[in-house]
CSV table of C-alpha atoms in Angstrom, one decimal:
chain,number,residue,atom,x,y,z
A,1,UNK,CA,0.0,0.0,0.0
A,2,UNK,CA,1.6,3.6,-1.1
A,3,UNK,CA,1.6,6.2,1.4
A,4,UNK,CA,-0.8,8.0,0.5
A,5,UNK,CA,-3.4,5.0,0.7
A,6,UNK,CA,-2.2,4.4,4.4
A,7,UNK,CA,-3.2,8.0,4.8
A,8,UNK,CA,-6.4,7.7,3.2
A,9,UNK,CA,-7.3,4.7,5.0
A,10,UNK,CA,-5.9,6.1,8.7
A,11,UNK,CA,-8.0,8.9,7.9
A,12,UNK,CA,-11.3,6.7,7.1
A,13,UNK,CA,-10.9,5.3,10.7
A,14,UNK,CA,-10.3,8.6,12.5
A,15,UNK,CA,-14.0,9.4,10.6
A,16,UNK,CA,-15.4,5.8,12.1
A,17,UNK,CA,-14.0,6.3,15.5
A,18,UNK,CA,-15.6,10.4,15.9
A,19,UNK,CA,-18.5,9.3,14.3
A,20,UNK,CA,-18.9,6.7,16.9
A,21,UNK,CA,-18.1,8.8,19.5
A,22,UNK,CA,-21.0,11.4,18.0
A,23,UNK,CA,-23.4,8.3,18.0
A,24,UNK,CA,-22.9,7.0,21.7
A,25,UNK,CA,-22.9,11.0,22.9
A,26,UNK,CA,-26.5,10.5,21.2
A,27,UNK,CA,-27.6,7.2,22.5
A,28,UNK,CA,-26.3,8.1,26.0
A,29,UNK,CA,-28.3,11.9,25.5
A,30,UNK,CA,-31.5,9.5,24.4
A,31,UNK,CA,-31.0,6.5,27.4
A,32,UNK,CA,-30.6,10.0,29.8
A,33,UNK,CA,-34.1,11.7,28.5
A,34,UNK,CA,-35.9,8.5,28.6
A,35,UNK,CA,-34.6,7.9,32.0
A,36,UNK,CA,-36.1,11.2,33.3
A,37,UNK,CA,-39.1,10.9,31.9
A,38,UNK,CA,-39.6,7.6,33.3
A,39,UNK,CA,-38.7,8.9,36.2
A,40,UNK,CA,-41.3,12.0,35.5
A,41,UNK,CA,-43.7,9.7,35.0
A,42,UNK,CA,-43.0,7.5,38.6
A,43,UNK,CA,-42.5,10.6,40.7
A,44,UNK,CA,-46.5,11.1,41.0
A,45,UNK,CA,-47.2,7.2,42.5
A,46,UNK,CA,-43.7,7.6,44.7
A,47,UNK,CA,-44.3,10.4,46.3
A,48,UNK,CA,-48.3,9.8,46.8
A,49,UNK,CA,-46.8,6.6,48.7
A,50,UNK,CA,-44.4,8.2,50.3
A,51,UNK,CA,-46.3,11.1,51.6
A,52,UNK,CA,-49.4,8.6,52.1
A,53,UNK,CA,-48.2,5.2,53.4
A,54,UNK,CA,-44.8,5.8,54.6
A,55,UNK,CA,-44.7,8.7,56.5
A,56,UNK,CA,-47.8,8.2,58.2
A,57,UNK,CA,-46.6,4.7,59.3
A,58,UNK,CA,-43.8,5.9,60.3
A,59,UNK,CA,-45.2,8.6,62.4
A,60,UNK,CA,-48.0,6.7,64.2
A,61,UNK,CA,-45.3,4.1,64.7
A,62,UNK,CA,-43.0,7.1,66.6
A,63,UNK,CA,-46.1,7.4,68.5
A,64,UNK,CA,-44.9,4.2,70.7
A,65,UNK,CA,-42.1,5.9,71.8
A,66,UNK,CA,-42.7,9.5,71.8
A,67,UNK,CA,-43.4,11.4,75.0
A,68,UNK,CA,-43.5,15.1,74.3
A,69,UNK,CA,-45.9,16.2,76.9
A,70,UNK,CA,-43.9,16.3,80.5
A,71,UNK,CA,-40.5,18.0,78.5
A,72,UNK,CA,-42.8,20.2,77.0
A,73,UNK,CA,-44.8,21.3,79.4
A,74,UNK,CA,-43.0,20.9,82.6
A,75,UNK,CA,-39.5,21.5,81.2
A,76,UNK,CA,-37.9,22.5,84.9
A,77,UNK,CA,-39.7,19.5,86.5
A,78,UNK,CA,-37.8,17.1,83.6
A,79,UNK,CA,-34.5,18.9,83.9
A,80,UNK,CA,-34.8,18.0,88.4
A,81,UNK,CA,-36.0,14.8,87.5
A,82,UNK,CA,-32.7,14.2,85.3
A,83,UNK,CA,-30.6,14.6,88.4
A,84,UNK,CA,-32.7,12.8,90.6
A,85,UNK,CA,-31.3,9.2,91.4
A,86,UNK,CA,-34.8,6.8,91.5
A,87,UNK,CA,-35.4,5.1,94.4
A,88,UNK,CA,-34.2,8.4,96.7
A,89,UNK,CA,-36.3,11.1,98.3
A,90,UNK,CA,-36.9,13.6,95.4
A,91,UNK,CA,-34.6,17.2,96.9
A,92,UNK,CA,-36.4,20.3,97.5
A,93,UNK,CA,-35.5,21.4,94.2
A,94,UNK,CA,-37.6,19.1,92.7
A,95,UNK,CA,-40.2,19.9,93.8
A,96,UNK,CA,-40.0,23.5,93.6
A,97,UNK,CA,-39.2,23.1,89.8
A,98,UNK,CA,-42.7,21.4,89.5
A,99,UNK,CA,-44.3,24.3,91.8
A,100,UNK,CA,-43.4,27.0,89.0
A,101,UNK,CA,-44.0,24.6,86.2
A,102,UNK,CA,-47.3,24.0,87.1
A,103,UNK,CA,-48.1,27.3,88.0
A,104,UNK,CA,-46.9,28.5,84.8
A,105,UNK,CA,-49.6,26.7,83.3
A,106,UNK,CA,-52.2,28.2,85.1
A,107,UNK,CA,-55.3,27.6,84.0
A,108,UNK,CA,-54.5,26.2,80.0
A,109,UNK,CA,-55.3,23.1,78.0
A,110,UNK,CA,-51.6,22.0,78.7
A,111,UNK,CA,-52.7,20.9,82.3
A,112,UNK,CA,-55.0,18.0,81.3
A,113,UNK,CA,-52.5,16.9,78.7
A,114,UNK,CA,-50.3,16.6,81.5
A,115,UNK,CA,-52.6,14.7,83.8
A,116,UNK,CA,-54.4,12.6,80.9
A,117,UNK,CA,-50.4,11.6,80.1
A,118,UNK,CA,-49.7,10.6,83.7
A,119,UNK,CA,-53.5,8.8,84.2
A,120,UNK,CA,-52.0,6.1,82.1
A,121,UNK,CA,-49.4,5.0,84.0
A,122,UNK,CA,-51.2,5.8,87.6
A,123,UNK,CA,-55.1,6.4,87.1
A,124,UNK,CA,-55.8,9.1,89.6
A,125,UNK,CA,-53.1,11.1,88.3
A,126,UNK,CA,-55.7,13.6,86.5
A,127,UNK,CA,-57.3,14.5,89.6
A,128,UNK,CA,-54.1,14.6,91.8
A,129,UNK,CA,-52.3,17.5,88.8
A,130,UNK,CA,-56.0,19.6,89.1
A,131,UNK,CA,-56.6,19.5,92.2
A,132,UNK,CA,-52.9,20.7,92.8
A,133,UNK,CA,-52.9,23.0,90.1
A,134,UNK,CA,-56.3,25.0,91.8
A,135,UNK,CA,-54.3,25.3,95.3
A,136,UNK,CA,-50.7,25.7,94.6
A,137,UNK,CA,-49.1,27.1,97.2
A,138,UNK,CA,-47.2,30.8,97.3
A,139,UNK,CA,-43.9,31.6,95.8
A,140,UNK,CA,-42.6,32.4,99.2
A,141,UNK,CA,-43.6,29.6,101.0
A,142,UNK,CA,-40.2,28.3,103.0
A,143,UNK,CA,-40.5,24.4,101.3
A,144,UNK,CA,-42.6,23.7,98.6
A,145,UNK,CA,-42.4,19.4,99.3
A,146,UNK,CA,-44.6,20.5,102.4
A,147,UNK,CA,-46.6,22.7,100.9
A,148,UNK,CA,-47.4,20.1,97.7
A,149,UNK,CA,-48.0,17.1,100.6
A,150,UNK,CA,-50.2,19.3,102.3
A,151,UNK,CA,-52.4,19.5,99.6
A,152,UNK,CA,-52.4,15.9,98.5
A,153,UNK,CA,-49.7,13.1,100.8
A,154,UNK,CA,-49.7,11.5,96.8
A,155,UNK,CA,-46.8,13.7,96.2
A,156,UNK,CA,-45.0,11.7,99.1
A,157,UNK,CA,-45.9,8.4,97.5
A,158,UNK,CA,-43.0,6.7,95.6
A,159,UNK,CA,-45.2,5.2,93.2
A,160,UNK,CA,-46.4,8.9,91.6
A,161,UNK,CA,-42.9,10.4,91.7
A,162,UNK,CA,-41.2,7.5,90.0
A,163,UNK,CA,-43.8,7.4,87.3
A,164,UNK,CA,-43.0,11.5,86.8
A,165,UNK,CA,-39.7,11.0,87.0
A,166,UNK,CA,-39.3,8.0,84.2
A,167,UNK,CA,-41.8,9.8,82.0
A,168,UNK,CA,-39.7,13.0,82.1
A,169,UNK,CA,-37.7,11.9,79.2
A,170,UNK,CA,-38.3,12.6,75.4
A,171,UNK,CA,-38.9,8.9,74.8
A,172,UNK,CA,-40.3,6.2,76.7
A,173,UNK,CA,-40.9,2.6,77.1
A,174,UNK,CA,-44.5,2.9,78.7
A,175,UNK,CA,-46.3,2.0,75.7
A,176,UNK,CA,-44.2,-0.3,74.0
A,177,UNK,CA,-44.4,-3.0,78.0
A,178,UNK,CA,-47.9,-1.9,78.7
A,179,UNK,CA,-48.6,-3.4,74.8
A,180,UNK,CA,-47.2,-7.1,76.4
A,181,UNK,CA,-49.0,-6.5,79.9
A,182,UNK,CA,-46.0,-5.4,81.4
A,183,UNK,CA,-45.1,-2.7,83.5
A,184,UNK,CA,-42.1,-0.6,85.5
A,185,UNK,CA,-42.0,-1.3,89.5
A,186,UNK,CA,-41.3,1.7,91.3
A,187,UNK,CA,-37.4,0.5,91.7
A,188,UNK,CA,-37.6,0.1,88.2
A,189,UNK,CA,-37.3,-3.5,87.3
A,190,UNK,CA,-39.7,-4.8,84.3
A,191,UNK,CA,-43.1,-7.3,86.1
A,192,UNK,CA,-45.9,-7.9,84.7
A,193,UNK,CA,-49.4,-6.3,85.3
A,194,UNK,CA,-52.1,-7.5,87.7
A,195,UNK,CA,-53.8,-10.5,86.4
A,196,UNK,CA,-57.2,-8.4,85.9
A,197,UNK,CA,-55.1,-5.8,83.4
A,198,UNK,CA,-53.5,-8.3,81.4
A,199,UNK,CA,-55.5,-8.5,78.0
A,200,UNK,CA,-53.4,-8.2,75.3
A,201,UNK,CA,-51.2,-11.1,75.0
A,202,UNK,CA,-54.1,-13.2,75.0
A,203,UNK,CA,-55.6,-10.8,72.6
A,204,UNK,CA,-52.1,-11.6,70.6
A,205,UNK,CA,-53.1,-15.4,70.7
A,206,UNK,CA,-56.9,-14.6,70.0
A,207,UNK,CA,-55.9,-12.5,66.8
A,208,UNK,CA,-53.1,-15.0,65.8
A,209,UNK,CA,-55.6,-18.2,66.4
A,210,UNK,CA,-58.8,-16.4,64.1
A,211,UNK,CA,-56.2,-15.5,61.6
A,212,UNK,CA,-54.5,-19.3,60.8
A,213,UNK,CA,-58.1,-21.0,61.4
A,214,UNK,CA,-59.1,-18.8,58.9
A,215,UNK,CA,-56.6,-19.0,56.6
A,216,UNK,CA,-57.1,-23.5,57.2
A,217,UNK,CA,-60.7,-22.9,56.3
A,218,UNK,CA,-60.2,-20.6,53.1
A,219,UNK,CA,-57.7,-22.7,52.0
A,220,UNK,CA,-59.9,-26.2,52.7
A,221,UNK,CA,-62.7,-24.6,50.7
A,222,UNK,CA,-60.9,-22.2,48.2
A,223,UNK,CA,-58.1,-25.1,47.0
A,224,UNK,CA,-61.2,-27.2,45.0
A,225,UNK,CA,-63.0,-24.6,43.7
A,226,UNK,CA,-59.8,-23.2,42.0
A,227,UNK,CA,-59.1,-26.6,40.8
A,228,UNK,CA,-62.3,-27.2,39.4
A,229,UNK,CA,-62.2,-23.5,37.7
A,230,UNK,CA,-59.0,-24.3,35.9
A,231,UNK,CA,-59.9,-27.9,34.5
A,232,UNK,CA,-63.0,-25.7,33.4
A,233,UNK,CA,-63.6,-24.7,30.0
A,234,UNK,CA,-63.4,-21.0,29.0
A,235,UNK,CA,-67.4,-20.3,29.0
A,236,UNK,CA,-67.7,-22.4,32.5
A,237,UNK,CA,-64.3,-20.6,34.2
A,238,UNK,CA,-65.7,-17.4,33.3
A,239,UNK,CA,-68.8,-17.7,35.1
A,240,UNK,CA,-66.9,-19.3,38.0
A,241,UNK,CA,-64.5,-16.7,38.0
A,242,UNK,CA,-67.4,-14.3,37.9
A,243,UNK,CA,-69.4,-15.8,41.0
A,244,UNK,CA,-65.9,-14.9,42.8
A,245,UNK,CA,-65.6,-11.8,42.0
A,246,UNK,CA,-69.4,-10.4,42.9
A,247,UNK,CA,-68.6,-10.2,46.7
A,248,UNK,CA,-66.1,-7.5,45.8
A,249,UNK,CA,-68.7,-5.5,44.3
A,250,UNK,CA,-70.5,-5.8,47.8
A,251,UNK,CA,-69.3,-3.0,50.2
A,252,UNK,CA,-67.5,-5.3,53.6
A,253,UNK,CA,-70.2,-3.8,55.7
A,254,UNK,CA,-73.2,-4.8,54.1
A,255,UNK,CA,-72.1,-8.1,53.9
A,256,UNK,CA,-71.2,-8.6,57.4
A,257,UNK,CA,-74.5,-7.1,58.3
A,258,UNK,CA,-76.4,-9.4,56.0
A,259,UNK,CA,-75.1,-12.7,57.8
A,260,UNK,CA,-76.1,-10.4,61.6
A,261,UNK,CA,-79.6,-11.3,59.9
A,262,UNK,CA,-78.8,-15.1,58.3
A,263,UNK,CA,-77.1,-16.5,61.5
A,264,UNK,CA,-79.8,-15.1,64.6
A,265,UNK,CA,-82.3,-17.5,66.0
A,266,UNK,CA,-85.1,-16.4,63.8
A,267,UNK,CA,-82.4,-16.2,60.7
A,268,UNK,CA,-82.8,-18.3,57.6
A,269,UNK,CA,-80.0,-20.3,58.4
A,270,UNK,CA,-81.3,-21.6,62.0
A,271,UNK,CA,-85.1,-21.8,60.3
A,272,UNK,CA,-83.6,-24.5,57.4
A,273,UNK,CA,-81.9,-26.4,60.0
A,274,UNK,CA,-84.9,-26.9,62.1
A,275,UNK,CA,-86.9,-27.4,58.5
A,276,UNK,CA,-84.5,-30.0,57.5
A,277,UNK,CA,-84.4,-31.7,61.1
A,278,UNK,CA,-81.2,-31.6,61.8
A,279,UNK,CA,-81.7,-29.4,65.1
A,280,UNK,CA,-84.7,-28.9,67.5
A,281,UNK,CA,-83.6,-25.6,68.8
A,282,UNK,CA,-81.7,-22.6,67.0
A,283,UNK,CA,-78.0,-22.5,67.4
A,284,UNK,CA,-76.2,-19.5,68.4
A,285,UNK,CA,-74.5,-18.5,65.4
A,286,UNK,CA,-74.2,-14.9,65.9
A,287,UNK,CA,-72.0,-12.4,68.4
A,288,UNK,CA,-69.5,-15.5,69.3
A,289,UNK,CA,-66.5,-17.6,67.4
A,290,UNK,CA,-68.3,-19.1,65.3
A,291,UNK,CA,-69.9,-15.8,63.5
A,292,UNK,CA,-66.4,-14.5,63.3
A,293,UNK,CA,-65.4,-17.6,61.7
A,294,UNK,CA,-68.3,-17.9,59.2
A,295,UNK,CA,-68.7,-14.0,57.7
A,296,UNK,CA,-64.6,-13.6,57.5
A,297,UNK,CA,-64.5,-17.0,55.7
A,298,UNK,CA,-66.9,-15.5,53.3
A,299,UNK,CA,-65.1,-12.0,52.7
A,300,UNK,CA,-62.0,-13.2,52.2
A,301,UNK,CA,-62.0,-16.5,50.6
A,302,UNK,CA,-62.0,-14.6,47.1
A,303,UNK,CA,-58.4,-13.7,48.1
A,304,UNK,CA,-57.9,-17.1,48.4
A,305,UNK,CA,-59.5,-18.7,45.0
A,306,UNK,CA,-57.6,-15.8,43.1
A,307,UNK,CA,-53.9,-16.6,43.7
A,308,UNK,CA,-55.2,-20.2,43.6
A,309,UNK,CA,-56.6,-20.3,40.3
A,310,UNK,CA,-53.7,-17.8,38.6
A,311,UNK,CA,-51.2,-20.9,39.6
A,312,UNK,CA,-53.4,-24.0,38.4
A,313,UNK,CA,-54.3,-22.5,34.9
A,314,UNK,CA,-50.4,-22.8,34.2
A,315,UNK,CA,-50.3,-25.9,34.7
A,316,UNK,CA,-49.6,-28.0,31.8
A,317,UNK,CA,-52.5,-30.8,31.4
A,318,UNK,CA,-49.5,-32.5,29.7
A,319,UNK,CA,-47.9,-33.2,32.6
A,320,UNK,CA,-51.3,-34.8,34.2
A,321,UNK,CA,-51.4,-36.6,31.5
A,322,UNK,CA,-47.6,-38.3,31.1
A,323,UNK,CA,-48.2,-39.3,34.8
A,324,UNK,CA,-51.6,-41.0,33.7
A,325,UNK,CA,-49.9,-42.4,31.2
A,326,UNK,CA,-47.3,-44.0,33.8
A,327,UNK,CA,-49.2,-46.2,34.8
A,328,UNK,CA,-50.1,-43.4,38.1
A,329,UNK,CA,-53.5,-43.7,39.8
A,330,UNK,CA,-55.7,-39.9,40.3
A,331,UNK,CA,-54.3,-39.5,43.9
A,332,UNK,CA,-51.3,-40.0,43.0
A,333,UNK,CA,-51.1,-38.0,40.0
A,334,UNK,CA,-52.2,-34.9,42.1
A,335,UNK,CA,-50.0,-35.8,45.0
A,336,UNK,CA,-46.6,-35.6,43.4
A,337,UNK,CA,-47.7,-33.9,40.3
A,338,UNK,CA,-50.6,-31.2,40.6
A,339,UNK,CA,-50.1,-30.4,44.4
A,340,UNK,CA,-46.4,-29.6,44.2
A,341,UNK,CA,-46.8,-27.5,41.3
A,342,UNK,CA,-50.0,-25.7,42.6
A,343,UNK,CA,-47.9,-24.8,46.0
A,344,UNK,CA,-47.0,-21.4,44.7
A,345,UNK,CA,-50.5,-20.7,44.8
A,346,UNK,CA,-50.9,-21.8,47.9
A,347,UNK,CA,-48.6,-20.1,49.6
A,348,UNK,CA,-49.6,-16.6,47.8
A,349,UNK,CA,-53.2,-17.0,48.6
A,350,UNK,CA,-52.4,-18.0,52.4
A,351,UNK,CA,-50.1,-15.1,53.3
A,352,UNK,CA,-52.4,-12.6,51.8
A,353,UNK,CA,-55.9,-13.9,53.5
A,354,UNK,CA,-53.5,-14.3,57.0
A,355,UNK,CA,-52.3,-10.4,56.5
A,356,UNK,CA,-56.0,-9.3,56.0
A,357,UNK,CA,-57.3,-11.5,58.5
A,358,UNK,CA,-55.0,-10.2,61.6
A,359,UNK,CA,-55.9,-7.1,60.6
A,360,UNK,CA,-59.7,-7.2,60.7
A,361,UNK,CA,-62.0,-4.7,62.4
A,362,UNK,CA,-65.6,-4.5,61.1
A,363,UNK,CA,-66.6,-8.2,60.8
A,364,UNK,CA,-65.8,-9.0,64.5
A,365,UNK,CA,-67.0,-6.2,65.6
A,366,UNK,CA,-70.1,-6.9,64.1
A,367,UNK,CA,-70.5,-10.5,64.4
A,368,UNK,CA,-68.3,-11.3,67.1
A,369,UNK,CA,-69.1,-11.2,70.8
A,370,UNK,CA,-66.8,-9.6,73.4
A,371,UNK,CA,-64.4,-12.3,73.8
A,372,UNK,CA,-63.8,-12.4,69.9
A,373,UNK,CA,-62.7,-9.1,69.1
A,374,UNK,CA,-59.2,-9.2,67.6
A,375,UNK,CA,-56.4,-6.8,68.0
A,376,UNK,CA,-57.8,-4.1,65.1
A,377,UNK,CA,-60.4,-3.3,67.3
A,378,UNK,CA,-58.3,-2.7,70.5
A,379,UNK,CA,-56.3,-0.4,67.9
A,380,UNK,CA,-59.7,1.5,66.6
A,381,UNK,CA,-60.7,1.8,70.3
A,382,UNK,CA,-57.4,3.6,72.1
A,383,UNK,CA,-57.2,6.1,68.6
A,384,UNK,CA,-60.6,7.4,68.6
A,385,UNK,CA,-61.7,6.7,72.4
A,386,UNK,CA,-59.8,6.3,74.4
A,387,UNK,CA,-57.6,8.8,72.9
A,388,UNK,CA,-54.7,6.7,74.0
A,389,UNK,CA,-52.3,7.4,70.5
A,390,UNK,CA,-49.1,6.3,72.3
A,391,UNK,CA,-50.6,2.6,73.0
A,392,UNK,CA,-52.5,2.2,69.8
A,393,UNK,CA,-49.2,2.9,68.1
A,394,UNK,CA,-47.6,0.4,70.4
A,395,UNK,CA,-50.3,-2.5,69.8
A,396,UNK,CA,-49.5,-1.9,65.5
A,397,UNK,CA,-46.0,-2.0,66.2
A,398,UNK,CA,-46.6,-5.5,67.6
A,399,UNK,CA,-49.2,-6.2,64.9
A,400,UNK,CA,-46.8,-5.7,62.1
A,401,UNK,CA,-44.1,-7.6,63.8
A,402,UNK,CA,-46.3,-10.6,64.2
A,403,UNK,CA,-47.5,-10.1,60.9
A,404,UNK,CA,-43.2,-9.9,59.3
A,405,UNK,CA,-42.3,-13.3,61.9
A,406,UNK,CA,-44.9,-15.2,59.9
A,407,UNK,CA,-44.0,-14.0,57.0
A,408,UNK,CA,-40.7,-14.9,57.9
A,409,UNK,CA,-41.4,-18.2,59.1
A,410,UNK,CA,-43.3,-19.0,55.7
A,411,UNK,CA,-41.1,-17.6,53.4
A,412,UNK,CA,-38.1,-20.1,55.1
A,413,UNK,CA,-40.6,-23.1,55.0
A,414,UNK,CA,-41.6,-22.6,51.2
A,415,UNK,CA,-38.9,-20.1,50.0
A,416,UNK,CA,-39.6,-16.3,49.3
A,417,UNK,CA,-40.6,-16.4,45.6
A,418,UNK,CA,-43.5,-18.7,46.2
A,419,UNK,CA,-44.7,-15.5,48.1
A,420,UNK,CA,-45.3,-13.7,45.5
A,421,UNK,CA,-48.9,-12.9,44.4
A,422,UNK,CA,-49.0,-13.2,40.9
């Protein structure tokens, strides 16, 4: 090759090599506007979540821990109480720093914050901040501790100090033990509560029992009719799927109140049992167990069939059919053929009826008696009630790590991906 064809050629590939560079500048420019609009497009959904799911879970979660009120509100009481060892007598200046606090309040909203706060740990607090607040003593009274036990000797007990002094901090534990029927002793060791205040860890058990017998029954009844929709021709597994689907077209509240009407003694269920003979008497079906059990069966076993049904219409007939062809009898066939390949679906449609089951409200409320409310209710009851937001948060703190260990605990047993609701 002459020298000037070297040139020409070295030349050709300088023009290959900038006009690939021009070319990936523009493919990397295209790749970078499509990645901002996608990202345009995904902001709207991310930050609705965020600002609507996140955040407020993770603020009513704070809730079990945050104690604003006492550092607020009696900022000079919380600062004495800081350098106050528990278990000694409280020093004068203690109690002086509560003196001004409290009279700094005067006559304000912030006082039955500050008793309503302390009524939770001791109930009788309320009364004892009032009825100190209306007679405080004068500024120049020689020792306010006398003046403060002359008014009420509760300021001498060492059950009502320690309680101010451990809830003086910005967080507490108060919520988070009272949620397991536990409780500080005034030398500060954790015990448990009297026998007649512990309710919730059997309410823990309660909830956790109704949710797996549940999930048993929905799966007991759901697994063949999901079967029997995907063996089903197009025109029949429509109709099937269908008949599913019309309960979610029902608003959750209407149809727990229709079966308030089917199960009572004159309901039409307890009328066909005594028509068909089966019973002399009607049974009580309503406001106990076995309402709960019958109403949330029926609401959520949809959520069941779905998952259920999704899994079994992939599955080849072919495969059914090679282990026919084996020489395999029908039990078998669906023992080590269909059931294996179905359990995706089962474990899908199990962990989402167990999530909406431990967190049901209106059904047992409606249907259930007082022994067989579940843990939502407790949670509805201390929001807008008892106005107790610290504990409520504490008991859904609990909730969701009840709800995560069996998730856990499932997704080890069957793996992870089989979790997934397709």
């Amino acid at each position: 090759m002459s020298i000037s064809g070297t040139a020409e050629a070295g030349a050709s590939v300088g023009k290959g090599a900038a006009l690939d560079a021009v070319l990936g500048r523009a493919v990397e420019r295209s790749q970078r506007r499509h990645r901002w609009i996608m990202a345009g497009l995904m902001a709207p959904s991310v930050l609705f979540v965020v600002a609507f799911l996140v955040l407020p879970i993770g603020l009513f979660l704070w809730r079990a821990v945050d104690n604003p009120e006492i550092p607020r509100y009696l900022p000079r009481t919380a600062a004495a109480a800081a350098l106050w060892s528990e278990g000694d007598r409280p020093p004068e200046a203690f109690y002086a720093a509560l003196v001004e606090d409290l009279r700094g309040l005067g006559d304000t909203p912030a006082v039955g914050l500050i008793g309503r706060r302390l009524n939770y740990a001791v109930p009788g607090y309320r009364g004892l901040v009032t009825k100190t607040v209306r007679r405080l003593p004068d500024a120049g009274v020689p020792s306010k501790r006398d003046a403060l036990l002359e008014i009420d000797a509760r300021w001498g007990d060492p059950r009502y100090l320690a309680v101010l002094q451990r809830q003086s901090g910005p967080v507490t534990d108060f919520y988070l033990l009272g949620a397991l029927d536990l409780e500080r002793a005034p030398d500060g060791s954790i015990s448990r509560v009297a026998p007649e205040q512990a309710i919730f860890i059997d309410l823990y058990g309660r909830t956790l029992v109704v949710s797996l017998g549940v999930t048993a029954v929905c799966l007991i009844v759901g697994y063949p009719v999901a079967a029997v929709m995907a063996s089903a021709g197009p025109a029949a597994a429509n109709w099937l799927l269908m008949l599913v689907l019309v309960p979610f077209w029902t608003s959750l509240l209407v149809r727990s109140t229709a079966w308030v009407i089917l199960l009572q003694n004159e309901g039409l269920v307890n009328k066909g049992l005594i028509a068909l003979g089966l019973v002399d008497k009607p049974l009580a079906l309503v406001f106990n167990r076995v309402g709960v059990f019958v109403a949330m069966v029926h609401v959520l076993l949809p959520y069941m069939i779905l998952p259920l049904y999704s899994v079994m219409k992939g599955i080849s007939p072919n495969h059914l059919r090679a282990a026919a062809s084996l020489g395999a009898p029908p039990f078998r066939v669906f023992r080590t053929v269909f059931l294996p390949l179905s359990l995706p679906g089962v474990a899908a449609g199990c962990t989402l009826v167990f999530v909406l089951a431990v967190g049901f409200y209106v059904t047992p409320a409606l249907v259930g008696g007082p022994g067989d409310q579940m843990i939502g209710y407790f949670i509805a009851y201390f929001t807008n009630s008892a106005v107790n937001w610290g504990l409520a948060s504490a008991l859904g703190a609990f909730l969701l790590l009840l709800v995560a260990a069996v998730y856990a605990v499932l997704g080890r047993a069957v793996g992870f991906e089989r979790l997934k609701v397709r």
